[in-house]
Amino acid sequence: MPTITLSKLVKQYSGSQSAAVKGIDLTVQDGEFMCLLGPSGCGKTTMLRMIAGIESASGGVIQIGEQIVDSVSDAQFVPPEHRGIGLVFQSYALWPHMTVERNVDFGLRLQKVPTEERQRRCQEVMEKLRIAQYAKRYPSQLSGGQQQRVALARMLAVNPKVLLLDEPLSNLDASLRLEMRAELRRIHETFGTTIVFVSHDQWEAMTLATRIAVMSEGEIQQVGTPDEIYAQPANPFVAQFIGNPRINWLEPHTFCQSELGHYLAPLMVHQDNLVKLGVRPESIIINDDPNGFSATVTNIIPTGGSWVIELQTGNVILSHSTQIMPRWTVNQVVRCQLPIDALHGFDAQGTRLNLLAAQTSGYQVASCCSYSNRETPHQPSIASSSSPTLQL
């Protein structure tokens, strides 16, 4: 299967002041499952359509394997039918008057594949996608998930070098979507096809992709594995877009004179350019450790298999999530800790900071906060554990 290379790719629509895609560089490796993830209007579908050849680039180069399929500067453009690509749209786009079998072999008929070979490939792909028993049915007689499998089978039957999927699961209900996610993973493992998948659903991206390209306003914000994207977001947009419940944001000026500010003082003194600090809900530790900071439980929200605990400390509201039934009650005061390696810090330009430098031992305590209610601040220390926490 080929590698897809996008170099300085631009798409500017006539009459628009801002480009839909702004000079993107991206490589999709041979056999990779790449997800283009982002909110509506970020340019992910436009990129997919340019790879497919449905849209032409305004600038830059698209290369599939060894072949340049779109280059404005060299006046090269390979039409979609000659790119060896299969495209599955958000709508299934099945022929309603054709049976499942005829829908699946439609592309093979256009390619004038011999009858015996066509029947063999059609039967093979229908069996792999578990729709062979529906071969004589029409699309109207199938469920949404079955129709989606037929659309995928039609593309896979022609053995495309690259499979492009434009939000193919968005029309399915929750149970079918879960089933089709597993199906897509199995298809990728079985066929080894290079797949580019467009989605605005972070959980689809996290569970399906080998790598994710997070997009916003026509630009790629970060490219990495699902674990990298989640654990080390490159900027505040990625940190906030990925994760549910959303990341908690702490801005130093909002808690400067609070107990939380004192708790974070040893971190702040070594990060004087820190303007935005994030912690994911599941990373907050609630225990009886006196070295933590106090917070009041203001709400407990069951979400089915997990709980969201709302905490208030000073004027800061935090969300904590847990899969263990909470033993706390509303209005109860608890002690909380924030593991240093679970904190995400960014400067004024949105650049990620290395907060682990705050673990350096032997430093002198200083604070950006006012301790008007204390004669002297407590001497802080760093807990020595696999997930160190700041201590009062």
mmCIF file of C-alpha atoms in Angstrom:
data_model
loop_
_atom_site.group_PDB
_atom_site.id
_atom_site.type_symbol
_atom_site.label_atom_id
_atom_site.label_comp_id
_atom_site.label_asym_id
_atom_site.label_seq_id
_atom_site.Cartn_x
_atom_site.Cartn_y
_atom_site.Cartn_z
ATOM 1 C CA MET A 1 0.000 0.000 0.000
ATOM 2 C CA PRO A 2 1.294 3.504 -0.782
ATOM 3 C CA THR A 3 2.394 6.347 1.434
ATOM 4 C CA ILE A 4 0.452 9.620 1.107
ATOM 5 C CA THR A 5 2.517 12.805 1.286
ATOM 6 C CA LEU A 6 1.032 16.285 1.517
ATOM 7 C CA SER A 7 3.494 19.166 1.073
ATOM 8 C CA LYS A 8 2.541 22.813 1.716
ATOM 9 C CA LEU A 9 -1.046 21.934 0.796
ATOM 10 C CA VAL A 10 -3.370 24.918 0.395
ATOM 11 C CA LYS A 11 -7.040 25.248 -0.498
ATOM 12 C CA GLN A 12 -8.441 28.711 -1.107
ATOM 13 C CA TYR A 13 -12.044 28.983 -2.254
ATOM 14 C CA SER A 14 -13.005 31.821 -4.549
ATOM 15 C CA GLY A 15 -14.496 34.749 -2.636
ATOM 16 C CA SER A 16 -13.202 33.559 0.723
ATOM 17 C CA GLN A 17 -10.747 35.758 2.607
ATOM 18 C CA SER A 18 -9.270 32.874 4.590
ATOM 19 C CA ALA A 19 -7.908 29.606 3.179
ATOM 20 C CA ALA A 20 -9.768 26.440 4.139
ATOM 21 C CA VAL A 21 -6.452 24.546 4.299
ATOM 22 C CA LYS A 22 -3.316 26.500 5.144
ATOM 23 C CA GLY A 23 0.002 25.072 3.985
ATOM 24 C CA ILE A 24 -0.297 21.625 5.545
ATOM 25 C CA ASP A 25 2.561 19.103 5.629
ATOM 26 C CA LEU A 26 1.523 15.562 6.505
ATOM 27 C CA THR A 27 2.712 12.039 5.717
ATOM 28 C CA VAL A 28 0.402 9.026 6.017
ATOM 29 C CA GLN A 29 2.595 5.941 6.149
ATOM 30 C CA ASP A 30 2.049 2.727 4.207
ATOM 31 C CA GLY A 31 -0.686 0.674 5.910
ATOM 32 C CA GLU A 32 -1.423 3.358 8.517
ATOM 33 C CA PHE A 33 -4.832 4.232 9.934
ATOM 34 C CA MET A 34 -4.684 8.031 10.086
ATOM 35 C CA CYS A 35 -7.532 10.079 11.533
ATOM 36 C CA LEU A 36 -8.077 13.736 10.656
ATOM 37 C CA LEU A 37 -9.779 15.006 13.794
ATOM 38 C CA GLY A 38 -11.247 18.413 14.501
ATOM 39 C CA PRO A 39 -14.404 20.485 14.863
ATOM 40 C CA SER A 40 -16.711 21.295 11.959
ATOM 41 C CA GLY A 41 -15.194 23.733 9.486
ATOM 42 C CA CYS A 42 -11.559 22.984 10.390
ATOM 43 C CA GLY A 43 -10.683 21.760 6.867
ATOM 44 C CA LYS A 44 -10.457 18.006 7.467
ATOM 45 C CA THR A 45 -13.050 16.992 4.852
ATOM 46 C CA THR A 46 -11.561 19.449 2.354
ATOM 47 C CA MET A 47 -8.194 17.732 2.802
ATOM 48 C CA LEU A 48 -9.782 14.327 2.263
ATOM 49 C CA ARG A 49 -11.525 15.499 -0.898
ATOM 50 C CA MET A 50 -8.247 16.883 -2.263
ATOM 51 C CA ILE A 51 -6.537 13.535 -1.636
ATOM 52 C CA ALA A 52 -9.432 11.856 -3.472
ATOM 53 C CA GLY A 53 -9.248 14.316 -6.370
ATOM 54 C CA ILE A 54 -12.780 15.647 -5.897
ATOM 55 C CA GLU A 55 -11.261 19.014 -5.004
ATOM 56 C CA SER A 56 -8.163 20.442 -6.643
ATOM 57 C CA ALA A 57 -5.448 22.055 -4.536
ATOM 58 C CA SER A 58 -4.803 25.808 -4.689
ATOM 59 C CA GLY A 59 -1.169 25.249 -3.810
ATOM 60 C CA GLY A 60 1.265 22.575 -2.723
ATOM 61 C CA VAL A 61 1.714 18.937 -3.732
ATOM 62 C CA ILE A 62 -0.175 15.687 -3.108
ATOM 63 C CA GLN A 63 1.778 12.496 -3.726
ATOM 64 C CA ILE A 64 0.416 8.952 -3.464
ATOM 65 C CA GLY A 65 3.192 6.400 -3.531
ATOM 66 C CA GLU A 66 5.643 7.463 -6.221
ATOM 67 C CA GLN A 67 3.028 9.379 -8.210
ATOM 68 C CA ILE A 68 2.357 13.104 -7.853
ATOM 69 C CA VAL A 69 -1.416 13.378 -8.263
ATOM 70 C CA ASP A 70 -1.829 17.125 -7.697
ATOM 71 C CA SER A 71 0.760 19.867 -8.115
ATOM 72 C CA VAL A 72 -0.263 23.413 -8.963
ATOM 73 C CA SER A 73 3.277 24.597 -9.741
ATOM 74 C CA ASP A 74 3.862 21.713 -12.183
ATOM 75 C CA ALA A 75 0.320 21.823 -13.616
ATOM 76 C CA GLN A 76 -0.242 18.154 -12.734
ATOM 77 C CA PHE A 77 -3.615 16.719 -11.818
ATOM 78 C CA VAL A 78 -4.549 13.037 -11.853
ATOM 79 C CA PRO A 79 -8.346 12.503 -11.967
ATOM 80 C CA PRO A 80 -9.979 10.554 -9.105
ATOM 81 C CA GLU A 81 -10.582 7.386 -11.125
ATOM 82 C CA HIS A 82 -6.862 7.017 -11.796
ATOM 83 C CA ARG A 83 -5.648 7.452 -8.215
ATOM 84 C CA GLY A 84 -6.443 3.948 -6.968
ATOM 85 C CA ILE A 85 -8.524 5.326 -4.122
ATOM 86 C CA GLY A 86 -11.759 4.195 -2.517
ATOM 87 C CA LEU A 87 -13.956 6.839 -0.908
ATOM 88 C CA VAL A 88 -16.789 6.119 1.512
ATOM 89 C CA PHE A 89 -19.035 9.113 2.140
ATOM 90 C CA GLN A 90 -20.981 10.069 5.242
ATOM 91 C CA SER A 91 -24.112 8.947 3.391
ATOM 92 C CA TYR A 92 -23.911 5.364 2.185
ATOM 93 C CA ALA A 93 -24.760 6.297 -1.442
ATOM 94 C CA LEU A 94 -26.015 2.795 -2.312
ATOM 95 C CA TRP A 95 -28.009 2.138 -5.463
ATOM 96 C CA PRO A 96 -31.553 1.515 -4.112
ATOM 97 C CA HIS A 97 -32.646 -0.534 -7.155
ATOM 98 C CA MET A 98 -29.678 -2.928 -6.929
ATOM 99 C CA THR A 99 -29.223 -5.863 -4.590
ATOM 100 C CA VAL A 100 -26.369 -5.962 -2.097
ATOM 101 C CA GLU A 101 -24.377 -8.176 -4.446
ATOM 102 C CA ARG A 102 -24.831 -5.792 -7.385
ATOM 103 C CA ASN A 103 -23.892 -2.820 -5.230
ATOM 104 C CA VAL A 104 -20.718 -4.561 -4.082
ATOM 105 C CA ASP A 105 -19.618 -5.577 -7.573
ATOM 106 C CA PHE A 106 -20.549 -2.238 -9.164
ATOM 107 C CA GLY A 107 -16.965 -0.947 -9.235
ATOM 108 C CA LEU A 108 -15.677 -4.255 -10.581
ATOM 109 C CA ARG A 109 -18.162 -4.078 -13.455
ATOM 110 C CA LEU A 110 -16.968 -0.572 -14.303
ATOM 111 C CA GLN A 111 -13.420 -1.927 -14.379
ATOM 112 C CA LYS A 112 -14.617 -4.707 -16.686
ATOM 113 C CA VAL A 113 -13.256 -7.421 -14.404
ATOM 114 C CA PRO A 114 -14.033 -10.912 -15.835
ATOM 115 C CA THR A 115 -17.199 -12.505 -14.451
ATOM 116 C CA GLU A 116 -15.508 -15.357 -12.590
ATOM 117 C CA GLU A 117 -12.963 -13.043 -10.933
ATOM 118 C CA ARG A 118 -15.665 -10.507 -10.142
ATOM 119 C CA GLN A 119 -17.873 -13.081 -8.421
ATOM 120 C CA ARG A 120 -14.942 -14.472 -6.443
ATOM 121 C CA ARG A 121 -13.800 -11.085 -5.149
ATOM 122 C CA CYS A 122 -17.358 -9.973 -4.406
ATOM 123 C CA GLN A 123 -18.114 -13.146 -2.424
ATOM 124 C CA GLU A 124 -14.836 -12.922 -0.558
ATOM 125 C CA VAL A 125 -15.308 -9.368 0.614
ATOM 126 C CA MET A 126 -18.974 -9.935 1.538
ATOM 127 C CA GLU A 127 -17.966 -12.896 3.704
ATOM 128 C CA LYS A 128 -15.232 -10.904 5.438
ATOM 129 C CA LEU A 129 -17.713 -8.139 6.221
ATOM 130 C CA ARG A 130 -20.403 -10.651 7.209
ATOM 131 C CA ILE A 131 -23.003 -9.534 4.687
ATOM 132 C CA ALA A 132 -22.943 -12.548 2.358
ATOM 133 C CA GLN A 133 -26.308 -13.711 3.725
ATOM 134 C CA TYR A 134 -27.849 -10.421 2.541
ATOM 135 C CA ALA A 135 -26.549 -10.695 -1.037
ATOM 136 C CA LYS A 136 -30.036 -10.797 -2.606
ATOM 137 C CA ARG A 137 -31.577 -8.094 -0.427
ATOM 138 C CA TYR A 138 -32.000 -4.447 -1.371
ATOM 139 C CA PRO A 139 -30.583 -1.543 0.700
ATOM 140 C CA SER A 140 -34.037 -0.636 2.037
ATOM 141 C CA GLN A 141 -34.201 -4.088 3.640
ATOM 142 C CA LEU A 142 -30.991 -3.542 5.637
ATOM 143 C CA SER A 143 -30.198 -1.805 8.914
ATOM 144 C CA GLY A 144 -27.923 1.235 9.006
ATOM 145 C CA GLY A 145 -24.946 -0.831 10.119
ATOM 146 C CA GLN A 146 -25.526 -3.384 7.342
ATOM 147 C CA GLN A 147 -25.787 -0.618 4.748
ATOM 148 C CA GLN A 148 -22.499 0.819 6.016
ATOM 149 C CA ARG A 149 -20.844 -2.572 5.553
ATOM 150 C CA VAL A 150 -22.162 -2.742 2.008
ATOM 151 C CA ALA A 151 -20.664 0.676 1.252
ATOM 152 C CA LEU A 152 -17.322 -0.468 2.674
ATOM 153 C CA ALA A 153 -17.498 -3.771 0.794
ATOM 154 C CA ARG A 154 -18.100 -1.934 -2.502
ATOM 155 C CA MET A 155 -14.877 0.023 -1.981
ATOM 156 C CA LEU A 156 -12.809 -2.911 -0.728
ATOM 157 C CA ALA A 157 -13.902 -5.137 -3.622
ATOM 158 C CA VAL A 158 -11.973 -2.970 -6.097
ATOM 159 C CA ASN A 159 -8.887 -3.377 -3.889
ATOM 160 C CA PRO A 160 -8.030 0.332 -3.544
ATOM 161 C CA LYS A 161 -4.521 1.379 -2.615
ATOM 162 C CA VAL A 162 -5.980 3.911 -0.195
ATOM 163 C CA LEU A 163 -9.346 3.947 1.584
ATOM 164 C CA LEU A 164 -10.772 7.364 2.482
ATOM 165 C CA LEU A 165 -13.610 7.511 5.013
ATOM 166 C CA ASP A 166 -15.578 10.744 5.475
ATOM 167 C CA GLU A 167 -17.345 10.452 8.858
ATOM 168 C CA PRO A 168 -18.903 7.113 7.856
ATOM 169 C CA LEU A 169 -20.308 6.376 11.326
ATOM 170 C CA SER A 170 -22.018 9.679 12.087
ATOM 171 C CA ASN A 171 -25.438 8.482 10.839
ATOM 172 C CA LEU A 172 -25.476 5.420 13.102
ATOM 173 C CA ASP A 173 -26.944 5.138 16.575
ATOM 174 C CA ALA A 174 -24.645 4.541 19.559
ATOM 175 C CA SER A 175 -24.770 0.722 19.549
ATOM 176 C CA LEU A 176 -24.238 0.439 15.788
ATOM 177 C CA ARG A 177 -21.431 2.968 15.949
ATOM 178 C CA LEU A 178 -19.650 0.851 18.549
ATOM 179 C CA GLU A 179 -20.120 -2.238 16.393
ATOM 180 C CA MET A 180 -18.783 -0.485 13.286
ATOM 181 C CA ARG A 181 -15.735 0.817 15.141
ATOM 182 C CA ALA A 182 -14.793 -2.775 15.889
ATOM 183 C CA GLU A 183 -15.565 -3.644 12.268
ATOM 184 C CA LEU A 184 -13.271 -0.925 10.921
ATOM 185 C CA ARG A 185 -10.432 -2.093 13.162
ATOM 186 C CA ARG A 186 -10.912 -5.628 11.891
ATOM 187 C CA ILE A 187 -10.980 -4.408 8.266
ATOM 188 C CA HIS A 188 -7.713 -2.558 8.755
ATOM 189 C CA GLU A 189 -6.060 -5.583 10.353
ATOM 190 C CA THR A 190 -7.418 -7.937 7.665
ATOM 191 C CA PHE A 191 -6.749 -5.917 4.519
ATOM 192 C CA GLY A 192 -3.798 -3.782 5.660
ATOM 193 C CA THR A 193 -5.139 -0.902 3.577
ATOM 194 C CA THR A 194 -3.840 2.629 4.100
ATOM 195 C CA ILE A 195 -6.827 4.415 5.642
ATOM 196 C CA VAL A 196 -7.487 8.127 6.111
ATOM 197 C CA PHE A 197 -10.505 8.668 8.328
ATOM 198 C CA VAL A 198 -12.241 12.012 8.946
ATOM 199 C CA SER A 199 -14.087 12.488 12.228
ATOM 200 C CA HIS A 200 -15.104 15.134 14.752
ATOM 201 C CA ASP A 201 -15.628 12.418 17.385
ATOM 202 C CA GLN A 202 -12.565 12.126 19.608
ATOM 203 C CA TRP A 203 -13.509 8.657 20.830
ATOM 204 C CA GLU A 204 -13.688 7.315 17.272
ATOM 205 C CA ALA A 205 -10.239 8.728 16.652
ATOM 206 C CA MET A 206 -8.780 7.404 19.914
ATOM 207 C CA THR A 207 -10.156 3.891 19.459
ATOM 208 C CA LEU A 208 -9.505 3.469 15.717
ATOM 209 C CA ALA A 209 -6.451 5.397 14.583
ATOM 210 C CA THR A 210 -2.807 4.428 14.771
ATOM 211 C CA ARG A 211 -2.052 8.160 14.488
ATOM 212 C CA ILE A 212 -4.198 11.284 14.772
ATOM 213 C CA ALA A 213 -3.802 14.686 13.122
ATOM 214 C CA VAL A 214 -5.729 17.229 15.212
ATOM 215 C CA MET A 215 -6.892 20.186 13.095
ATOM 216 C CA SER A 216 -8.228 23.657 13.782
ATOM 217 C CA GLU A 217 -8.982 26.502 11.340
ATOM 218 C CA GLY A 218 -7.241 24.847 8.399
ATOM 219 C CA GLU A 219 -4.048 23.985 10.266
ATOM 220 C CA ILE A 220 -2.692 20.856 11.920
ATOM 221 C CA GLN A 221 -2.194 21.444 15.640
ATOM 222 C CA GLN A 222 -0.554 18.129 16.496
ATOM 223 C CA VAL A 223 0.174 14.732 14.953
ATOM 224 C CA GLY A 224 0.789 11.701 17.141
ATOM 225 C CA THR A 225 -0.492 8.405 18.484
ATOM 226 C CA PRO A 226 -3.698 8.485 20.555
ATOM 227 C CA ASP A 227 -1.650 8.128 23.747
ATOM 228 C CA GLU A 228 0.699 10.971 22.758
ATOM 229 C CA ILE A 229 -2.176 13.285 21.841
ATOM 230 C CA TYR A 230 -3.924 12.636 25.150
ATOM 231 C CA ALA A 231 -0.949 12.581 27.511
ATOM 232 C CA GLN A 232 1.144 15.336 25.911
ATOM 233 C CA PRO A 233 -1.097 17.825 24.099
ATOM 234 C CA ALA A 234 1.007 20.304 22.138
ATOM 235 C CA ASN A 235 -1.162 23.348 22.882
ATOM 236 C CA PRO A 236 -4.311 24.387 24.788
ATOM 237 C CA PHE A 237 -6.598 23.662 21.823
ATOM 238 C CA VAL A 238 -5.530 20.001 21.665
ATOM 239 C CA ALA A 239 -5.685 19.669 25.450
ATOM 240 C CA GLN A 240 -9.255 20.977 25.528
ATOM 241 C CA PHE A 241 -10.537 19.205 22.408
ATOM 242 C CA ILE A 242 -9.361 15.778 23.556
ATOM 243 C CA GLY A 243 -10.875 14.326 26.702
ATOM 244 C CA ASN A 244 -14.305 13.929 28.255
ATOM 245 C CA PRO A 245 -15.010 15.448 30.723
ATOM 246 C CA ARG A 246 -12.928 18.336 29.455
ATOM 247 C CA ILE A 247 -9.641 19.300 31.002
ATOM 248 C CA ASN A 248 -9.710 21.646 34.007
ATOM 249 C CA TRP A 249 -7.998 24.974 33.333
ATOM 250 C CA LEU A 250 -6.215 26.845 36.091
ATOM 251 C CA GLU A 251 -4.990 30.377 35.437
ATOM 252 C CA PRO A 252 -2.574 31.707 38.077
ATOM 253 C CA HIS A 253 -4.232 35.106 38.454
ATOM 254 C CA THR A 254 -7.542 33.459 39.398
ATOM 255 C CA PHE A 255 -6.222 31.554 42.415
ATOM 256 C CA CYS A 256 -3.212 33.651 43.405
ATOM 257 C CA GLN A 257 -4.310 34.372 46.990
ATOM 258 C CA SER A 258 -6.011 31.041 47.668
ATOM 259 C CA GLU A 259 -4.965 27.790 49.301
ATOM 260 C CA LEU A 260 -4.675 26.316 45.804
ATOM 261 C CA GLY A 261 -2.253 29.098 44.923
ATOM 262 C CA HIS A 262 -0.107 28.218 47.932
ATOM 263 C CA TYR A 263 -0.240 24.540 46.976
ATOM 264 C CA LEU A 264 1.009 25.347 43.475
ATOM 265 C CA ALA A 265 3.619 27.865 44.639
ATOM 266 C CA PRO A 266 6.658 25.536 44.229
ATOM 267 C CA LEU A 267 5.598 24.881 40.656
ATOM 268 C CA MET A 268 4.911 28.517 39.831
ATOM 269 C CA VAL A 269 8.255 29.792 41.099
ATOM 270 C CA HIS A 270 10.110 27.654 38.550
ATOM 271 C CA GLN A 271 7.725 28.445 35.688
ATOM 272 C CA ASP A 272 7.533 32.234 35.566
ATOM 273 C CA ASN A 273 6.193 32.109 31.981
ATOM 274 C CA LEU A 274 3.323 29.767 32.898
ATOM 275 C CA VAL A 275 -0.030 31.404 32.086
ATOM 276 C CA LYS A 276 -2.297 28.371 31.665
ATOM 277 C CA LEU A 277 -2.277 25.166 33.663
ATOM 278 C CA GLY A 278 -4.452 22.142 32.904
ATOM 279 C CA VAL A 279 -5.261 18.945 34.755
ATOM 280 C CA ARG A 280 -7.506 16.196 33.457
ATOM 281 C CA PRO A 281 -10.445 15.217 35.693
ATOM 282 C CA GLU A 282 -9.259 11.645 36.243
ATOM 283 C CA SER A 283 -5.804 12.878 37.340
ATOM 284 C CA ILE A 284 -7.052 14.707 40.443
ATOM 285 C CA ILE A 285 -6.395 12.660 43.576
ATOM 286 C CA ILE A 286 -8.885 12.875 46.432
ATOM 287 C CA ASN A 287 -7.577 11.433 49.708
ATOM 288 C CA ASP A 288 -6.951 12.336 53.338
ATOM 289 C CA ASP A 289 -3.384 13.521 52.833
ATOM 290 C CA PRO A 290 -2.901 16.743 54.866
ATOM 291 C CA ASN A 291 -0.346 17.916 52.297
ATOM 292 C CA GLY A 292 -3.101 18.445 49.751
ATOM 293 C CA PHE A 293 -5.401 21.431 49.367
ATOM 294 C CA SER A 294 -8.970 21.501 50.605
ATOM 295 C CA ALA A 295 -12.014 21.547 48.339
ATOM 296 C CA THR A 296 -15.748 21.251 48.845
ATOM 297 C CA VAL A 297 -17.807 18.676 46.952
ATOM 298 C CA THR A 298 -20.528 20.716 45.254
ATOM 299 C CA ASN A 299 -22.083 18.060 43.013
ATOM 300 C CA ILE A 300 -21.884 14.340 42.234
ATOM 301 C CA ILE A 301 -23.042 13.428 38.738
ATOM 302 C CA PRO A 302 -23.504 9.750 37.743
ATOM 303 C CA THR A 303 -22.804 9.129 34.048
ATOM 304 C CA GLY A 304 -23.341 5.361 33.901
ATOM 305 C CA GLY A 305 -20.315 3.371 35.020
ATOM 306 C CA SER A 306 -18.483 6.502 36.135
ATOM 307 C CA TRP A 307 -19.076 9.628 38.197
ATOM 308 C CA VAL A 308 -18.136 13.284 37.786
ATOM 309 C CA ILE A 309 -17.373 15.031 41.070
ATOM 310 C CA GLU A 310 -17.534 18.829 41.069
ATOM 311 C CA LEU A 311 -15.119 20.429 43.517
ATOM 312 C CA GLN A 312 -14.788 24.043 44.617
ATOM 313 C CA THR A 313 -11.623 25.465 46.125
ATOM 314 C CA GLY A 314 -11.726 29.216 46.617
ATOM 315 C CA ASN A 315 -13.171 30.645 43.407
ATOM 316 C CA VAL A 316 -11.960 27.717 41.291
ATOM 317 C CA ILE A 317 -14.296 24.925 40.142
ATOM 318 C CA LEU A 318 -12.685 21.562 39.292
ATOM 319 C CA SER A 319 -14.187 18.421 37.783
ATOM 320 C CA HIS A 320 -12.923 15.034 38.965
ATOM 321 C CA SER A 321 -13.964 11.784 37.293
ATOM 322 C CA THR A 322 -13.841 8.299 38.767
ATOM 323 C CA GLN A 323 -15.050 4.801 37.933
ATOM 324 C CA ILE A 324 -15.313 3.893 41.608
ATOM 325 C CA MET A 325 -18.564 4.749 43.354
ATOM 326 C CA PRO A 326 -17.788 7.896 45.366
ATOM 327 C CA ARG A 327 -17.903 7.732 49.164
ATOM 328 C CA TRP A 328 -18.192 11.501 49.506
ATOM 329 C CA THR A 329 -21.343 13.553 49.878
ATOM 330 C CA VAL A 330 -22.321 16.992 48.635
ATOM 331 C CA ASN A 331 -20.940 19.820 50.837
ATOM 332 C CA GLN A 332 -18.249 17.539 52.265
ATOM 333 C CA VAL A 333 -14.756 19.043 52.495
ATOM 334 C CA VAL A 334 -12.040 16.799 51.047
ATOM 335 C CA ARG A 335 -8.291 17.004 50.481
ATOM 336 C CA CYS A 336 -6.989 16.959 46.906
ATOM 337 C CA GLN A 337 -3.621 16.531 45.227
ATOM 338 C CA LEU A 338 -2.405 17.148 41.675
ATOM 339 C CA PRO A 339 0.344 14.817 40.386
ATOM 340 C CA ILE A 340 3.017 16.946 38.734
ATOM 341 C CA ASP A 341 3.385 14.579 35.782
ATOM 342 C CA ALA A 342 -0.354 14.939 35.078
ATOM 343 C CA LEU A 343 -0.260 18.741 34.811
ATOM 344 C CA HIS A 344 -0.185 20.460 31.421
ATOM 345 C CA GLY A 345 1.352 23.922 31.351
ATOM 346 C CA PHE A 346 1.436 26.449 28.520
ATOM 347 C CA ASP A 347 2.937 29.888 28.056
ATOM 348 C CA ALA A 348 1.299 32.972 26.564
ATOM 349 C CA GLN A 349 1.962 31.714 23.013
ATOM 350 C CA GLY A 350 0.297 28.358 23.753
ATOM 351 C CA THR A 351 3.606 26.466 23.770
ATOM 352 C CA ARG A 352 3.789 23.415 26.021
ATOM 353 C CA LEU A 353 6.132 23.767 29.009
ATOM 354 C CA ASN A 354 8.162 21.111 30.798
ATOM 355 C CA LEU A 355 6.693 21.184 34.295
ATOM 356 C CA LEU A 356 8.737 18.254 35.578
ATOM 357 C CA ALA A 357 11.583 20.719 36.144
ATOM 358 C CA ALA A 358 9.654 21.711 39.290
ATOM 359 C CA GLN A 359 10.725 18.382 40.836
ATOM 360 C CA THR A 360 14.249 19.709 41.328
ATOM 361 C CA SER A 361 15.110 19.207 45.000
ATOM 362 C CA GLY A 362 16.601 21.787 47.301
ATOM 363 C CA TYR A 363 15.065 24.906 45.762
ATOM 364 C CA GLN A 364 13.969 27.868 47.820
ATOM 365 C CA VAL A 365 10.267 28.543 48.167
ATOM 366 C CA ALA A 366 8.873 31.634 46.496
ATOM 367 C CA SER A 367 5.382 32.449 45.442
ATOM 368 C CA CYS A 368 3.511 34.639 43.004
ATOM 369 C CA CYS A 369 0.804 34.839 45.641
ATOM 370 C CA SER A 370 0.167 37.105 48.575
ATOM 371 C CA TYR A 371 0.166 35.405 51.971
ATOM 372 C CA SER A 372 -1.629 38.127 53.843
ATOM 373 C CA ASN A 373 -3.263 35.558 56.093
ATOM 374 C CA ARG A 374 -0.002 33.797 56.943
ATOM 375 C CA GLU A 375 3.116 35.016 58.638
ATOM 376 C CA THR A 376 5.287 32.714 56.545
ATOM 377 C CA PRO A 377 4.304 30.130 53.970
ATOM 378 C CA HIS A 378 4.815 26.464 54.761
ATOM 379 C CA GLN A 379 7.961 24.933 53.350
ATOM 380 C CA PRO A 380 6.845 22.830 50.356
ATOM 381 C CA SER A 381 8.361 19.550 49.297
ATOM 382 C CA ILE A 382 7.814 17.139 46.469
ATOM 383 C CA ALA A 383 6.358 13.732 47.208
ATOM 384 C CA SER A 384 8.654 10.934 46.101
ATOM 385 C CA SER A 385 6.513 8.491 44.188
ATOM 386 C CA SER A 386 5.934 7.341 40.630
ATOM 387 C CA SER A 387 3.391 10.163 40.309
ATOM 388 C CA PRO A 388 4.861 12.973 42.435
ATOM 389 C CA THR A 389 2.515 15.555 43.868
ATOM 390 C CA LEU A 390 3.053 19.019 45.244
ATOM 391 C CA GLN A 391 2.856 19.212 49.015
ATOM 392 C CA LEU A 392 2.093 22.027 51.381
#
